[in-house]
């Protein structure tokens, strides 16, 4: 049957400078196997399916797939799917907010003229041993300012800081090394550096068909938790993607214990998909 389809560019207001996600707006009735087949065919880092919620407090249920497996949560697919829904005429239960049901539970979103922001799920932060610290430095070809940690917000990122944003952009990491780390510790590698008040981020997931993610919501979320642990609740602006021909912009703000991560999104393809 024909189902409504959007391809949305996330963390940008300019088409083709952000991170694309494929969104099927009528996901009800599709089997998990069929969803995975479609996600493998779109060959994007993520494809999502908007379904009817099973929790009465949610506006919708979102299932998120990369080409090889289903994910509990992901940042840019959450924002992109919300944008696709709202631009298709969807009316939420409460104006200015959305409640998404997904693998990590209920995720709350806010909408305004600046785009869509996610209340990040709670994070579990796990230190790594000295051997893993050295392995990361060897894979990226640079020293870290301090020991990295694994940050789990539904997606696990081994997150560390290099000397600056400029140093981060200059990295020529070994993808084989990144993949070996991911296989051993169960988390992909996520690096950041500071350029003044701007945070630059690079996220690497070669084991999941994404050697370098153009603009990663969950990766930026992991950085936000990392920085809050060390700097406190400092609001900031982040950029990602300039090393792969993109230029995503992410805003991070705090409201008591909640970290909000958001940005803009734009539809690039609208139509129907046979599914």
mmCIF file of C-alpha atoms in Angstrom:
data_model
loop_
_atom_site.group_PDB
_atom_site.id
_atom_site.type_symbol
_atom_site.label_atom_id
_atom_site.label_comp_id
_atom_site.label_asym_id
_atom_site.label_seq_id
_atom_site.Cartn_x
_atom_site.Cartn_y
_atom_site.Cartn_z
ATOM 1 C CA UNK A 1 0.000 0.000 0.000
ATOM 2 C CA UNK A 2 0.980 3.640 -0.406
ATOM 3 C CA UNK A 3 2.205 5.348 2.767
ATOM 4 C CA UNK A 4 3.138 8.995 3.336
ATOM 5 C CA UNK A 5 6.895 9.563 3.195
ATOM 6 C CA UNK A 6 9.225 12.427 4.104
ATOM 7 C CA UNK A 7 12.988 12.766 3.942
ATOM 8 C CA UNK A 8 13.967 15.439 6.433
ATOM 9 C CA UNK A 9 17.286 17.227 6.881
ATOM 10 C CA UNK A 10 17.896 17.788 10.603
ATOM 11 C CA UNK A 11 19.923 20.390 12.511
ATOM 12 C CA UNK A 12 19.754 22.833 9.614
ATOM 13 C CA UNK A 13 17.335 25.253 7.961
ATOM 14 C CA UNK A 14 19.263 24.912 4.675
ATOM 15 C CA UNK A 15 18.548 21.700 2.747
ATOM 16 C CA UNK A 16 21.439 19.251 2.385
ATOM 17 C CA UNK A 17 23.643 20.724 5.122
ATOM 18 C CA UNK A 18 22.268 18.642 8.016
ATOM 19 C CA UNK A 19 21.616 14.960 8.656
ATOM 20 C CA UNK A 20 18.858 13.209 6.669
ATOM 21 C CA UNK A 21 16.298 10.809 8.083
ATOM 22 C CA UNK A 22 13.635 8.886 6.180
ATOM 23 C CA UNK A 23 10.209 9.055 7.870
ATOM 24 C CA UNK A 24 7.248 6.806 7.055
ATOM 25 C CA UNK A 25 4.266 8.579 8.585
ATOM 26 C CA UNK A 26 1.845 5.638 8.420
ATOM 27 C CA UNK A 27 3.728 2.825 10.141
ATOM 28 C CA UNK A 28 0.790 0.900 11.562
ATOM 29 C CA UNK A 29 0.460 -2.603 10.132
ATOM 30 C CA UNK A 30 4.092 -3.023 9.109
ATOM 31 C CA UNK A 31 5.986 -5.928 10.630
ATOM 32 C CA UNK A 32 9.369 -5.442 12.246
ATOM 33 C CA UNK A 33 10.929 -7.435 9.396
ATOM 34 C CA UNK A 34 9.305 -5.178 6.796
ATOM 35 C CA UNK A 35 10.480 -2.044 8.622
ATOM 36 C CA UNK A 36 14.025 -3.391 8.689
ATOM 37 C CA UNK A 37 13.858 -4.194 4.984
ATOM 38 C CA UNK A 38 12.776 -0.637 4.184
ATOM 39 C CA UNK A 39 15.495 0.826 6.421
ATOM 40 C CA UNK A 40 18.102 -1.295 4.676
ATOM 41 C CA UNK A 41 16.783 -0.069 1.302
ATOM 42 C CA UNK A 42 16.779 3.664 2.158
ATOM 43 C CA UNK A 43 20.408 3.150 3.235
ATOM 44 C CA UNK A 44 20.329 6.216 5.482
ATOM 45 C CA UNK A 45 21.783 6.171 8.981
ATOM 46 C CA UNK A 46 18.198 5.985 10.295
ATOM 47 C CA UNK A 47 14.688 5.376 9.008
ATOM 48 C CA UNK A 48 11.673 5.871 11.267
ATOM 49 C CA UNK A 49 8.087 4.649 11.352
ATOM 50 C CA UNK A 50 5.381 6.689 13.057
ATOM 51 C CA UNK A 51 2.778 4.429 14.658
ATOM 52 C CA UNK A 52 -0.177 4.693 17.017
ATOM 53 C CA UNK A 53 0.980 4.850 20.653
ATOM 54 C CA UNK A 54 0.205 2.167 23.204
ATOM 55 C CA UNK A 55 0.711 4.651 26.063
ATOM 56 C CA UNK A 56 -2.290 7.016 26.308
ATOM 57 C CA UNK A 57 -0.088 9.939 27.354
ATOM 58 C CA UNK A 58 1.958 9.758 24.131
ATOM 59 C CA UNK A 59 1.142 11.530 20.878
ATOM 60 C CA UNK A 60 2.722 8.770 18.779
ATOM 61 C CA UNK A 61 4.987 5.737 18.878
ATOM 62 C CA UNK A 62 8.252 5.997 16.953
ATOM 63 C CA UNK A 63 10.254 2.989 15.804
ATOM 64 C CA UNK A 64 13.803 3.797 14.718
ATOM 65 C CA UNK A 65 15.958 1.608 12.472
ATOM 66 C CA UNK A 66 19.460 1.876 11.097
ATOM 67 C CA UNK A 67 20.227 -0.373 8.087
ATOM 68 C CA UNK A 68 21.129 -3.342 10.308
ATOM 69 C CA UNK A 69 19.056 -3.108 13.507
ATOM 70 C CA UNK A 70 16.366 -1.330 15.507
ATOM 71 C CA UNK A 71 17.391 1.386 17.993
ATOM 72 C CA UNK A 72 15.859 2.349 21.324
ATOM 73 C CA UNK A 73 16.451 6.074 20.795
ATOM 74 C CA UNK A 74 18.248 8.450 18.446
ATOM 75 C CA UNK A 75 18.364 12.240 18.421
ATOM 76 C CA UNK A 76 18.185 13.478 14.856
ATOM 77 C CA UNK A 77 15.500 10.882 13.875
ATOM 78 C CA UNK A 78 13.393 12.079 16.814
ATOM 79 C CA UNK A 79 13.584 15.717 15.718
ATOM 80 C CA UNK A 80 13.189 14.853 12.030
ATOM 81 C CA UNK A 81 10.156 12.651 12.654
ATOM 82 C CA UNK A 82 8.504 15.319 14.799
ATOM 83 C CA UNK A 83 9.123 17.881 12.066
ATOM 84 C CA UNK A 84 7.665 15.549 9.423
ATOM 85 C CA UNK A 85 4.585 14.936 11.562
ATOM 86 C CA UNK A 86 3.933 18.608 12.290
ATOM 87 C CA UNK A 87 4.533 19.688 8.685
ATOM 88 C CA UNK A 88 2.029 17.052 7.534
ATOM 89 C CA UNK A 89 -0.735 18.651 9.627
ATOM 90 C CA UNK A 90 -0.518 16.525 12.777
ATOM 91 C CA UNK A 91 -2.080 18.232 15.802
ATOM 92 C CA UNK A 92 -0.512 17.261 19.157
ATOM 93 C CA UNK A 93 -2.529 16.817 22.329
ATOM 94 C CA UNK A 94 -0.967 19.971 23.762
ATOM 95 C CA UNK A 95 0.159 22.877 21.599
ATOM 96 C CA UNK A 96 3.906 23.470 21.600
ATOM 97 C CA UNK A 97 4.775 20.031 22.956
ATOM 98 C CA UNK A 98 4.978 16.453 21.734
ATOM 99 C CA UNK A 99 5.305 13.196 23.653
ATOM 100 C CA UNK A 100 7.048 10.411 21.756
ATOM 101 C CA UNK A 101 6.884 6.794 22.850
ATOM 102 C CA UNK A 102 9.963 4.784 21.839
ATOM 103 C CA UNK A 103 12.375 2.156 23.128
ATOM 104 C CA UNK A 104 13.599 4.238 26.072
ATOM 105 C CA UNK A 105 10.050 5.132 27.157
ATOM 106 C CA UNK A 106 8.433 8.550 26.788
ATOM 107 C CA UNK A 107 10.492 11.367 25.279
ATOM 108 C CA UNK A 108 9.214 14.936 25.620
ATOM 109 C CA UNK A 109 9.715 17.551 22.903
ATOM 110 C CA UNK A 110 9.101 21.287 22.676
ATOM 111 C CA UNK A 111 8.397 23.209 19.482
ATOM 112 C CA UNK A 112 8.868 26.914 18.788
ATOM 113 C CA UNK A 113 10.120 29.286 16.093
ATOM 114 C CA UNK A 114 13.699 28.104 16.703
ATOM 115 C CA UNK A 115 12.845 24.502 15.856
ATOM 116 C CA UNK A 116 12.295 21.377 17.953
ATOM 117 C CA UNK A 117 14.047 20.444 21.189
ATOM 118 C CA UNK A 118 14.240 17.059 22.945
ATOM 119 C CA UNK A 119 14.327 16.495 26.683
ATOM 120 C CA UNK A 120 17.215 14.025 26.679
ATOM 121 C CA UNK A 121 16.654 10.687 28.400
ATOM 122 C CA UNK A 122 18.609 10.153 31.632
ATOM 123 C CA UNK A 123 22.211 9.114 31.056
ATOM 124 C CA UNK A 124 24.333 6.355 32.537
ATOM 125 C CA UNK A 125 28.014 7.321 32.573
ATOM 126 C CA UNK A 126 30.643 4.569 32.842
ATOM 127 C CA UNK A 127 34.410 5.197 33.151
ATOM 128 C CA UNK A 128 36.777 3.216 30.941
ATOM 129 C CA UNK A 129 40.093 1.649 31.874
ATOM 130 C CA UNK A 130 43.540 2.994 30.995
ATOM 131 C CA UNK A 131 43.951 0.501 28.140
ATOM 132 C CA UNK A 132 40.778 1.756 26.443
ATOM 133 C CA UNK A 133 41.916 5.354 26.964
ATOM 134 C CA UNK A 134 45.177 4.582 25.136
ATOM 135 C CA UNK A 135 43.351 2.672 22.408
ATOM 136 C CA UNK A 136 41.108 5.670 21.702
ATOM 137 C CA UNK A 137 44.104 8.017 21.483
ATOM 138 C CA UNK A 138 45.827 5.656 19.063
ATOM 139 C CA UNK A 139 42.696 5.384 16.899
ATOM 140 C CA UNK A 140 42.158 9.150 16.642
ATOM 141 C CA UNK A 141 45.862 10.046 16.504
ATOM 142 C CA UNK A 142 45.667 12.647 19.284
ATOM 143 C CA UNK A 143 45.794 13.034 23.038
ATOM 144 C CA UNK A 144 42.658 13.443 25.129
ATOM 145 C CA UNK A 145 42.454 16.132 27.793
ATOM 146 C CA UNK A 146 41.185 13.560 30.322
ATOM 147 C CA UNK A 147 39.929 10.007 30.448
ATOM 148 C CA UNK A 148 36.923 9.337 28.192
ATOM 149 C CA UNK A 149 33.659 7.880 29.501
ATOM 150 C CA UNK A 150 30.867 5.809 27.983
ATOM 151 C CA UNK A 151 27.640 7.829 28.013
ATOM 152 C CA UNK A 152 24.459 5.790 27.509
ATOM 153 C CA UNK A 153 21.291 7.736 26.639
ATOM 154 C CA UNK A 154 19.666 4.869 24.784
ATOM 155 C CA UNK A 155 22.637 4.938 22.409
ATOM 156 C CA UNK A 156 26.102 4.382 23.872
ATOM 157 C CA UNK A 157 28.931 6.758 22.974
ATOM 158 C CA UNK A 158 32.512 6.543 24.219
ATOM 159 C CA UNK A 159 33.020 10.293 24.604
ATOM 160 C CA UNK A 160 36.219 12.277 25.047
ATOM 161 C CA UNK A 161 37.638 15.784 24.600
ATOM 162 C CA UNK A 162 40.582 16.869 22.448
ATOM 163 C CA UNK A 163 42.525 20.118 22.700
ATOM 164 C CA UNK A 164 40.248 22.317 20.556
ATOM 165 C CA UNK A 165 37.660 22.373 17.831
ATOM 166 C CA UNK A 166 40.412 23.030 15.315
ATOM 167 C CA UNK A 167 42.342 19.988 16.558
ATOM 168 C CA UNK A 168 39.158 17.912 16.276
ATOM 169 C CA UNK A 169 38.559 18.949 12.671
ATOM 170 C CA UNK A 170 42.158 18.030 11.830
ATOM 171 C CA UNK A 171 41.835 14.425 13.076
ATOM 172 C CA UNK A 172 42.332 11.600 10.554
ATOM 173 C CA UNK A 173 41.076 8.698 12.667
ATOM 174 C CA UNK A 174 41.528 5.029 11.886
ATOM 175 C CA UNK A 175 38.131 3.547 11.102
ATOM 176 C CA UNK A 176 39.506 0.068 11.739
ATOM 177 C CA UNK A 177 40.606 1.274 15.153
ATOM 178 C CA UNK A 178 37.200 2.838 15.818
ATOM 179 C CA UNK A 179 35.445 -0.369 14.835
ATOM 180 C CA UNK A 180 37.705 -2.473 17.068
ATOM 181 C CA UNK A 181 36.950 -0.226 20.050
ATOM 182 C CA UNK A 182 33.212 -0.409 19.389
ATOM 183 C CA UNK A 183 33.282 -4.192 19.193
ATOM 184 C CA UNK A 184 35.249 -4.468 22.438
ATOM 185 C CA UNK A 185 33.404 -1.961 24.655
ATOM 186 C CA UNK A 186 29.980 -1.882 22.975
ATOM 187 C CA UNK A 187 30.050 1.856 22.290
ATOM 188 C CA UNK A 188 30.974 3.979 19.273
ATOM 189 C CA UNK A 189 33.545 6.775 19.547
ATOM 190 C CA UNK A 190 32.411 10.379 19.982
ATOM 191 C CA UNK A 191 34.924 13.252 20.209
ATOM 192 C CA UNK A 192 34.559 16.966 20.838
ATOM 193 C CA UNK A 193 36.633 20.121 21.229
ATOM 194 C CA UNK A 194 35.934 23.723 22.168
ATOM 195 C CA UNK A 195 36.280 26.776 19.902
ATOM 196 C CA UNK A 196 35.617 29.515 22.422
ATOM 197 C CA UNK A 197 32.011 29.034 23.526
ATOM 198 C CA UNK A 198 31.175 26.750 20.579
ATOM 199 C CA UNK A 199 31.430 22.979 20.927
ATOM 200 C CA UNK A 200 32.573 21.057 17.853
ATOM 201 C CA UNK A 201 31.565 17.373 17.692
ATOM 202 C CA UNK A 202 32.535 14.362 15.558
ATOM 203 C CA UNK A 203 30.815 10.967 15.944
ATOM 204 C CA UNK A 204 32.138 7.723 14.425
ATOM 205 C CA UNK A 205 30.128 4.512 13.969
ATOM 206 C CA UNK A 206 31.863 2.390 11.303
ATOM 207 C CA UNK A 207 30.362 -0.798 12.759
ATOM 208 C CA UNK A 208 26.873 0.546 11.935
ATOM 209 C CA UNK A 209 27.489 1.560 8.310
ATOM 210 C CA UNK A 210 28.192 5.173 9.340
ATOM 211 C CA UNK A 211 31.943 5.821 9.401
ATOM 212 C CA UNK A 212 31.297 9.441 10.404
ATOM 213 C CA UNK A 213 27.836 10.679 11.350
ATOM 214 C CA UNK A 214 27.159 14.072 9.692
ATOM 215 C CA UNK A 215 25.263 15.591 12.648
ATOM 216 C CA UNK A 216 24.458 13.259 15.515
ATOM 217 C CA UNK A 217 21.755 14.064 18.062
ATOM 218 C CA UNK A 218 22.625 11.295 20.522
ATOM 219 C CA UNK A 219 26.351 12.033 20.128
ATOM 220 C CA UNK A 220 25.721 15.669 20.986
ATOM 221 C CA UNK A 221 23.527 14.511 23.875
ATOM 222 C CA UNK A 222 26.422 12.434 25.215
ATOM 223 C CA UNK A 223 28.685 15.495 24.993
ATOM 224 C CA UNK A 224 26.060 17.556 26.844
ATOM 225 C CA UNK A 225 26.042 15.081 29.745
ATOM 226 C CA UNK A 226 29.852 14.899 29.711
ATOM 227 C CA UNK A 227 30.140 18.688 29.908
ATOM 228 C CA UNK A 228 27.470 19.022 32.581
ATOM 229 C CA UNK A 229 29.397 16.537 34.726
ATOM 230 C CA UNK A 230 32.522 18.701 34.463
ATOM 231 C CA UNK A 231 31.318 22.286 33.892
ATOM 232 C CA UNK A 232 27.839 22.345 35.381
ATOM 233 C CA UNK A 233 24.693 23.563 33.640
ATOM 234 C CA UNK A 234 26.178 25.767 30.916
ATOM 235 C CA UNK A 235 24.010 26.446 27.849
ATOM 236 C CA UNK A 236 25.902 26.395 24.562
ATOM 237 C CA UNK A 237 25.838 26.120 20.769
ATOM 238 C CA UNK A 238 27.411 23.163 18.938
ATOM 239 C CA UNK A 239 28.426 22.509 15.349
ATOM 240 C CA UNK A 240 29.023 19.228 13.559
ATOM 241 C CA UNK A 241 29.587 17.977 10.034
ATOM 242 C CA UNK A 242 32.084 20.381 8.513
ATOM 243 C CA UNK A 243 34.562 17.528 8.008
ATOM 244 C CA UNK A 244 32.064 15.705 5.755
ATOM 245 C CA UNK A 245 30.621 18.655 3.821
ATOM 246 C CA UNK A 246 27.747 19.481 6.190
ATOM 247 C CA UNK A 247 27.221 22.211 8.785
ATOM 248 C CA UNK A 248 24.751 21.237 11.481
ATOM 249 C CA UNK A 249 23.854 23.563 14.335
ATOM 250 C CA UNK A 250 22.695 22.236 17.696
ATOM 251 C CA UNK A 251 21.584 24.170 20.759
ATOM 252 C CA UNK A 252 21.863 22.793 24.278
ATOM 253 C CA UNK A 253 20.085 24.306 27.283
ATOM 254 C CA UNK A 254 19.261 23.243 30.812
ATOM 255 C CA UNK A 255 16.099 23.363 32.904
ATOM 256 C CA UNK A 256 16.901 22.100 36.400
ATOM 257 C CA UNK A 257 17.900 18.435 35.871
ATOM 258 C CA UNK A 258 16.697 18.283 32.259
ATOM 259 C CA UNK A 259 19.001 18.819 29.291
ATOM 260 C CA UNK A 260 17.237 20.093 26.183
ATOM 261 C CA UNK A 261 18.872 19.483 22.802
ATOM 262 C CA UNK A 262 17.384 21.011 19.702
ATOM 263 C CA UNK A 263 17.687 22.501 16.274
ATOM 264 C CA UNK A 264 15.871 23.203 13.049
ATOM 265 C CA UNK A 265 14.765 20.799 10.331
ATOM 266 C CA UNK A 266 13.570 21.049 6.744
ATOM 267 C CA UNK A 267 11.709 18.681 4.394
ATOM 268 C CA UNK A 268 13.774 17.710 1.338
ATOM 269 C CA UNK A 269 11.528 14.998 -0.156
ATOM 270 C CA UNK A 270 7.764 14.609 0.224
ATOM 271 C CA UNK A 271 5.640 11.907 -1.354
ATOM 272 C CA UNK A 272 4.467 8.320 -1.040
ATOM 273 C CA UNK A 273 6.341 5.072 -0.543
ATOM 274 C CA UNK A 274 5.176 1.576 -1.457
ATOM 275 C CA UNK A 275 5.328 -0.323 1.836
#
